[in-house]
XYZ file of C-alpha atoms in Angstrom:
300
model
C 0.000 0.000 0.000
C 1.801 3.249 -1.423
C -0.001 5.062 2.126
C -2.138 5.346 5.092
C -5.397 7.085 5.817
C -5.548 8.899 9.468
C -9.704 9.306 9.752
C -9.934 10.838 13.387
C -10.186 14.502 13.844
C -7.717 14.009 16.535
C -4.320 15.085 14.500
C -1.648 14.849 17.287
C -0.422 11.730 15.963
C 0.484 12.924 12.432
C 2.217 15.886 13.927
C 5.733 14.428 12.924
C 4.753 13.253 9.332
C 2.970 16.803 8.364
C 5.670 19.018 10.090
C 8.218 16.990 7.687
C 5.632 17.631 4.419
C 6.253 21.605 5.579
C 9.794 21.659 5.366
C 9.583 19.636 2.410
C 7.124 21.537 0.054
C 7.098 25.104 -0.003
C 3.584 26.258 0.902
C 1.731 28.887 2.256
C 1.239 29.242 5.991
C -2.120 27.735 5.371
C 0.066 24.075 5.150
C 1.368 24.144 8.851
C 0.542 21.359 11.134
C -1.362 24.332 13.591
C -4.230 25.975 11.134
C -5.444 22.133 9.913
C -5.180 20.335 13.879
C -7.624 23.323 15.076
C -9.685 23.173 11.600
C -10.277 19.571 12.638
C -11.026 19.608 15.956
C -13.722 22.484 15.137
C -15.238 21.287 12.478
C -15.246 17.800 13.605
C -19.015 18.017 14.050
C -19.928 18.648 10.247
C -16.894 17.070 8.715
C -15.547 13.173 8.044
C -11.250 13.835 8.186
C -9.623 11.681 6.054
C -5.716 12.535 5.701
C -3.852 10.393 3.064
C 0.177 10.181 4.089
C 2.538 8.772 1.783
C 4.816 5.367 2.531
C 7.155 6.759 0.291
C 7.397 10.392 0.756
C 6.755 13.452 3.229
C 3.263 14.217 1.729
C 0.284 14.969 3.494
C -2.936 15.098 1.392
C -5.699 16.757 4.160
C -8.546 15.770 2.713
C -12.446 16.727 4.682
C -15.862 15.712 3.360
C -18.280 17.918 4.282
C -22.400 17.394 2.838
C -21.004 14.701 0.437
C -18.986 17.221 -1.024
C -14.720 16.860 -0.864
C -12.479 19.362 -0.120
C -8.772 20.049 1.195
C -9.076 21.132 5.315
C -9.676 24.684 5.115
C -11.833 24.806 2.471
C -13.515 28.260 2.733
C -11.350 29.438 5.563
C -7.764 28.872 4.357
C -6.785 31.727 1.038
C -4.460 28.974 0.005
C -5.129 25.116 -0.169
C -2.715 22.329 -1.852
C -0.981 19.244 -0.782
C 1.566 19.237 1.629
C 5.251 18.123 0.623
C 7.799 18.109 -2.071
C 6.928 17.569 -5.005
C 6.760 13.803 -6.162
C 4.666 12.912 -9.594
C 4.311 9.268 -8.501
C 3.638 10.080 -4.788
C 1.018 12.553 -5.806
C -0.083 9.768 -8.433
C -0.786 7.562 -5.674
C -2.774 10.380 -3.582
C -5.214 11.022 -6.665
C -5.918 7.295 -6.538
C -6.345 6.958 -2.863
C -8.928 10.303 -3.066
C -10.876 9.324 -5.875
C -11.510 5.509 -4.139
C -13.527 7.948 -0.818
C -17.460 7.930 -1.228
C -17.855 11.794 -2.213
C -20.609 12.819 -5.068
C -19.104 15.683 -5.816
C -15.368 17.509 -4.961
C -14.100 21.658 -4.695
C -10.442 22.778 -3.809
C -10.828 26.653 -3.741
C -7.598 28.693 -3.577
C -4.917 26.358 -5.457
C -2.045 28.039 -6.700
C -2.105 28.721 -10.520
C 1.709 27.273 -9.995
C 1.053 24.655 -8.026
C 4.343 21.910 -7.747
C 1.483 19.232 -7.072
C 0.061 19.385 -10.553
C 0.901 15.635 -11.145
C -2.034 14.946 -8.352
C -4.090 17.792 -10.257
C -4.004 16.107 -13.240
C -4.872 12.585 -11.734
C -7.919 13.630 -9.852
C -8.859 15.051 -13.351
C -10.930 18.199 -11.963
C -12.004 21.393 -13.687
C -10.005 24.181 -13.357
C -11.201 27.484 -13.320
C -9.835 31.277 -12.135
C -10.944 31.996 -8.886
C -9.105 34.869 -7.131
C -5.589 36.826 -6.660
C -3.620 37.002 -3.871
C -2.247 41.040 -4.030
C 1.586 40.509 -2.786
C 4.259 43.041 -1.822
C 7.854 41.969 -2.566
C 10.487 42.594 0.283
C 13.063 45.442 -0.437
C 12.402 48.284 -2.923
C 12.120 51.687 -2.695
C 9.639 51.391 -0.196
C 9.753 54.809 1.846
C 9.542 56.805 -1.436
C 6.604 55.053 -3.353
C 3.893 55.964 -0.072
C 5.367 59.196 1.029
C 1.870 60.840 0.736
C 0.523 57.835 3.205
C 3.123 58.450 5.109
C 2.100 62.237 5.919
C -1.085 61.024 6.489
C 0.199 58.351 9.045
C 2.144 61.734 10.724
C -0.685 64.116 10.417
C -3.645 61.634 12.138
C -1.472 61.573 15.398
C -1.967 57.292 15.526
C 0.076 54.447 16.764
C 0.290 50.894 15.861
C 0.568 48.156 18.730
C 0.937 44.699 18.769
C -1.624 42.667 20.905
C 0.198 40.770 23.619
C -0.969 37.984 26.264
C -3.685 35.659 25.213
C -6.692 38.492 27.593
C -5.510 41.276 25.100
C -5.665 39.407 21.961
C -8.937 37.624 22.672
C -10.383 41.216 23.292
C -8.909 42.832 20.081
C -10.113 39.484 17.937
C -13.891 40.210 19.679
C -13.425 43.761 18.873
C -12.272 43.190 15.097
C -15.084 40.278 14.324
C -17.943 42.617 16.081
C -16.892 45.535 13.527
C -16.507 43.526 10.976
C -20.302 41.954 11.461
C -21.158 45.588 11.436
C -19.685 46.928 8.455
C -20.970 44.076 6.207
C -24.378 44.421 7.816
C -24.070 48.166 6.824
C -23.438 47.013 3.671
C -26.270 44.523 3.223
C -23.536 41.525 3.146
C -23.361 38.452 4.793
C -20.861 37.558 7.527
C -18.925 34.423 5.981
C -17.845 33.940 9.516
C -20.243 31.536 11.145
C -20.070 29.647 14.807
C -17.714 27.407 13.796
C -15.193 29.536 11.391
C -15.352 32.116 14.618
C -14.588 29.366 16.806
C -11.477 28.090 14.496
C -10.149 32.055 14.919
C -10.717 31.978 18.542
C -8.662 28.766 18.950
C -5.666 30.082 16.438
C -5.558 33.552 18.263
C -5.520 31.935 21.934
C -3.637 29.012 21.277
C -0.910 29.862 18.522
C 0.676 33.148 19.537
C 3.496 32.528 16.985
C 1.574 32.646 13.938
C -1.960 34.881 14.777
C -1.127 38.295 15.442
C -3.635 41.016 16.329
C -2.789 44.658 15.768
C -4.356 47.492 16.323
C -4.388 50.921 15.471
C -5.387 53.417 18.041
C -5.117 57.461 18.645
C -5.616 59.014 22.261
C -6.046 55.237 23.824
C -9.015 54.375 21.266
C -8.785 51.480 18.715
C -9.843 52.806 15.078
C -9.113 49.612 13.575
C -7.969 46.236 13.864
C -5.613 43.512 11.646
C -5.404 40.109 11.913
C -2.181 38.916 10.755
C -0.623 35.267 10.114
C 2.806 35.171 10.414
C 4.927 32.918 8.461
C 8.861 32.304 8.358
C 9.281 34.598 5.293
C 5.936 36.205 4.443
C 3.218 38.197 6.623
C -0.065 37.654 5.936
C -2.878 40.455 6.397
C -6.177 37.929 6.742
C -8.874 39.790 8.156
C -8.960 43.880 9.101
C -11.856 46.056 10.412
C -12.514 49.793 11.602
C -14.286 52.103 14.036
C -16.965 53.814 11.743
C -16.900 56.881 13.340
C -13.162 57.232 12.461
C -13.658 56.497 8.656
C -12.695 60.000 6.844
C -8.965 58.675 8.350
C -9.298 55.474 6.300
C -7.928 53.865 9.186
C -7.947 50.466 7.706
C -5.715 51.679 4.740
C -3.307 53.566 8.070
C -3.509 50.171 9.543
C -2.595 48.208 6.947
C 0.434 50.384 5.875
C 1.983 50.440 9.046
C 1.894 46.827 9.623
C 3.311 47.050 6.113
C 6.083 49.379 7.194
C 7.146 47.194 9.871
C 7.174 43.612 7.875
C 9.921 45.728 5.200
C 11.534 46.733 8.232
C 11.714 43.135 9.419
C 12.489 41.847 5.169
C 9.535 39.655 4.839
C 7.212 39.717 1.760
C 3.304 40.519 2.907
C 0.892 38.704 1.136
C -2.604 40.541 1.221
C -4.572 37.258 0.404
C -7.367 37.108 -1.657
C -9.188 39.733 -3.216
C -8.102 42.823 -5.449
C -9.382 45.650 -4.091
C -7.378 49.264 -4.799
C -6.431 49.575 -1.228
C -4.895 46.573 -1.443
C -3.041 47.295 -5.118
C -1.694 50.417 -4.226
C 0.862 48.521 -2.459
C 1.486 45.725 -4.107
C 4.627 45.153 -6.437
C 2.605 42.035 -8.103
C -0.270 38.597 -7.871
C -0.789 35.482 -7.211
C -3.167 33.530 -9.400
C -5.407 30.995 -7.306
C -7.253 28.358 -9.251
C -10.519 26.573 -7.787
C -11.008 22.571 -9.070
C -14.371 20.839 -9.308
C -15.468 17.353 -9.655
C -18.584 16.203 -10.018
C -19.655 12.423 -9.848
């Protein structure tokens, strides 16, 4: 048998296997061991795990079927979703076959890279590819002070600071503040909040629970927050995932403030920041290029 299926939400005991896949491949931060064990556990309810390792190789395929329907762990939550490991056509070969033999009527895989090293297993499972998104992405280095000079007057002249939320109390309290605002300004807009029970139970459990890669900032002038950024911080690249703002404080586009001084610090630092999916022109007028992300269908 070219692998093993691990079926119980439980994922302590592939902790070894999938933090060996990670060093291996060269994924997003969406891949480490930490965002899939607490996607598990959460979902557990409304999901059947079924995670495919390879004999052979340090793959992990994280497969969930949720309503009948397959998916990678993550799917919905996670910007980027793909296996887990180097890349290995007959390893990946092997995965398509061990996926396709699950009882599913129908499979989606939203946020695949449009470069994906895994297209060997893309191929095999033989489902539809189609555009989906772009991840907006700022390159480390460049001539970053003199391209958002004007921002940065505007950072001077709104008299605001930028802290970092420390000690599990403080960042639980900045995460309620940021998902209550955020509930608001889609409401205000006539939107739906994609974050349900569940997905707001998955944040809770990152935020508390994995102070190395969910960071809460906040932006705040005279002691009051005006906006809030929830960041996922990888070994190279910074991730901005979720952001919201104080209404009241909106002719300071305090989100945009927010976002460029997190920005300022992660060049300081020489990561890349990724601004995940979605191309709005906040979000281009600081990026140097894009990520293409792919979504795959199967239906049975």
């Amino acid at each position: 048998m070219a692998g093993s299926w691990h079926r119980d939400p439980d994922l302590a005991g592939l902790e070894g296997v999938w933090r060996a896949a990670t060093a291996a491949g060269s994924g997003s931060v969406f891949q480490e061991y930490a965002f899939a064990r607490h996607w598990a556990k959460v979902f557990a309810p409304e999901a059947e795990i079924a995670v495919w390792t390879s004999r052979h190789a340090p793959l992990v395929l994280p497969l969930a079927i949720r309503d009948g329907r397959l998916g990678l762990i993550g799917e919905g939550l996670f910007d980027y979703l793909d296996l887990i490991g180097g890349a290995a056509p007959e390893v990946e070969r092997d995965a398509a076959e061990a996926a396709l033999g699950l009882g599913w009527r129908a499979s989606r895989f939203t946020g695949v890279p449009e470069g994906s090293r895994h297209d060997a297993f893309w191929r095999a499972l033989a489902a539809e590819a189609h555009p989906y998104s772009a991840a907006p992405v700022r390159a480390a280095g460049g001539s970053w002070g003199r391209e958002h000079a004007r921002t940065a007057r505007r950072w001077a002249a709104a008299k605001v600071a930028l802290a970092r939320a420390h000690g599990a109390g403080e960042r639980l309290r900045l995460l309620a503040w940021l998902l209550d605002h955020k509930a608001r300004e889609l409401a205000a807009r006539g939107q739906t909040n994609v974050l349900g029970r569940l997905e707001q139970a998955w944040l809770t459990a990152m935020v508390e629970q994995e102070p190395e890669l969910a960071e809460l900032w906040a932006l705040r002038r005279d002691g009051e927050t005006l906006a809030a950024l929830l960041c996922w911080r990888g070994a190279q690249v910074r991730y901005a995932y979720t952001i919201s703002y104080a209404p009241e404080a909106a002719a300071l586009s305090p989100g945009v403030l927010a976002l460029y001084g997190v920005l300022r610090h992660t060049m300081h630092e020489g990561r890349s920041f990724n601004f995940l999916t979605g191309e709005q022109e906040f979000k281009l007028r600081f990026a140097t290029h894009r990520e293409p992300l792919l979504r795959y269908e199967h239906e049975r």
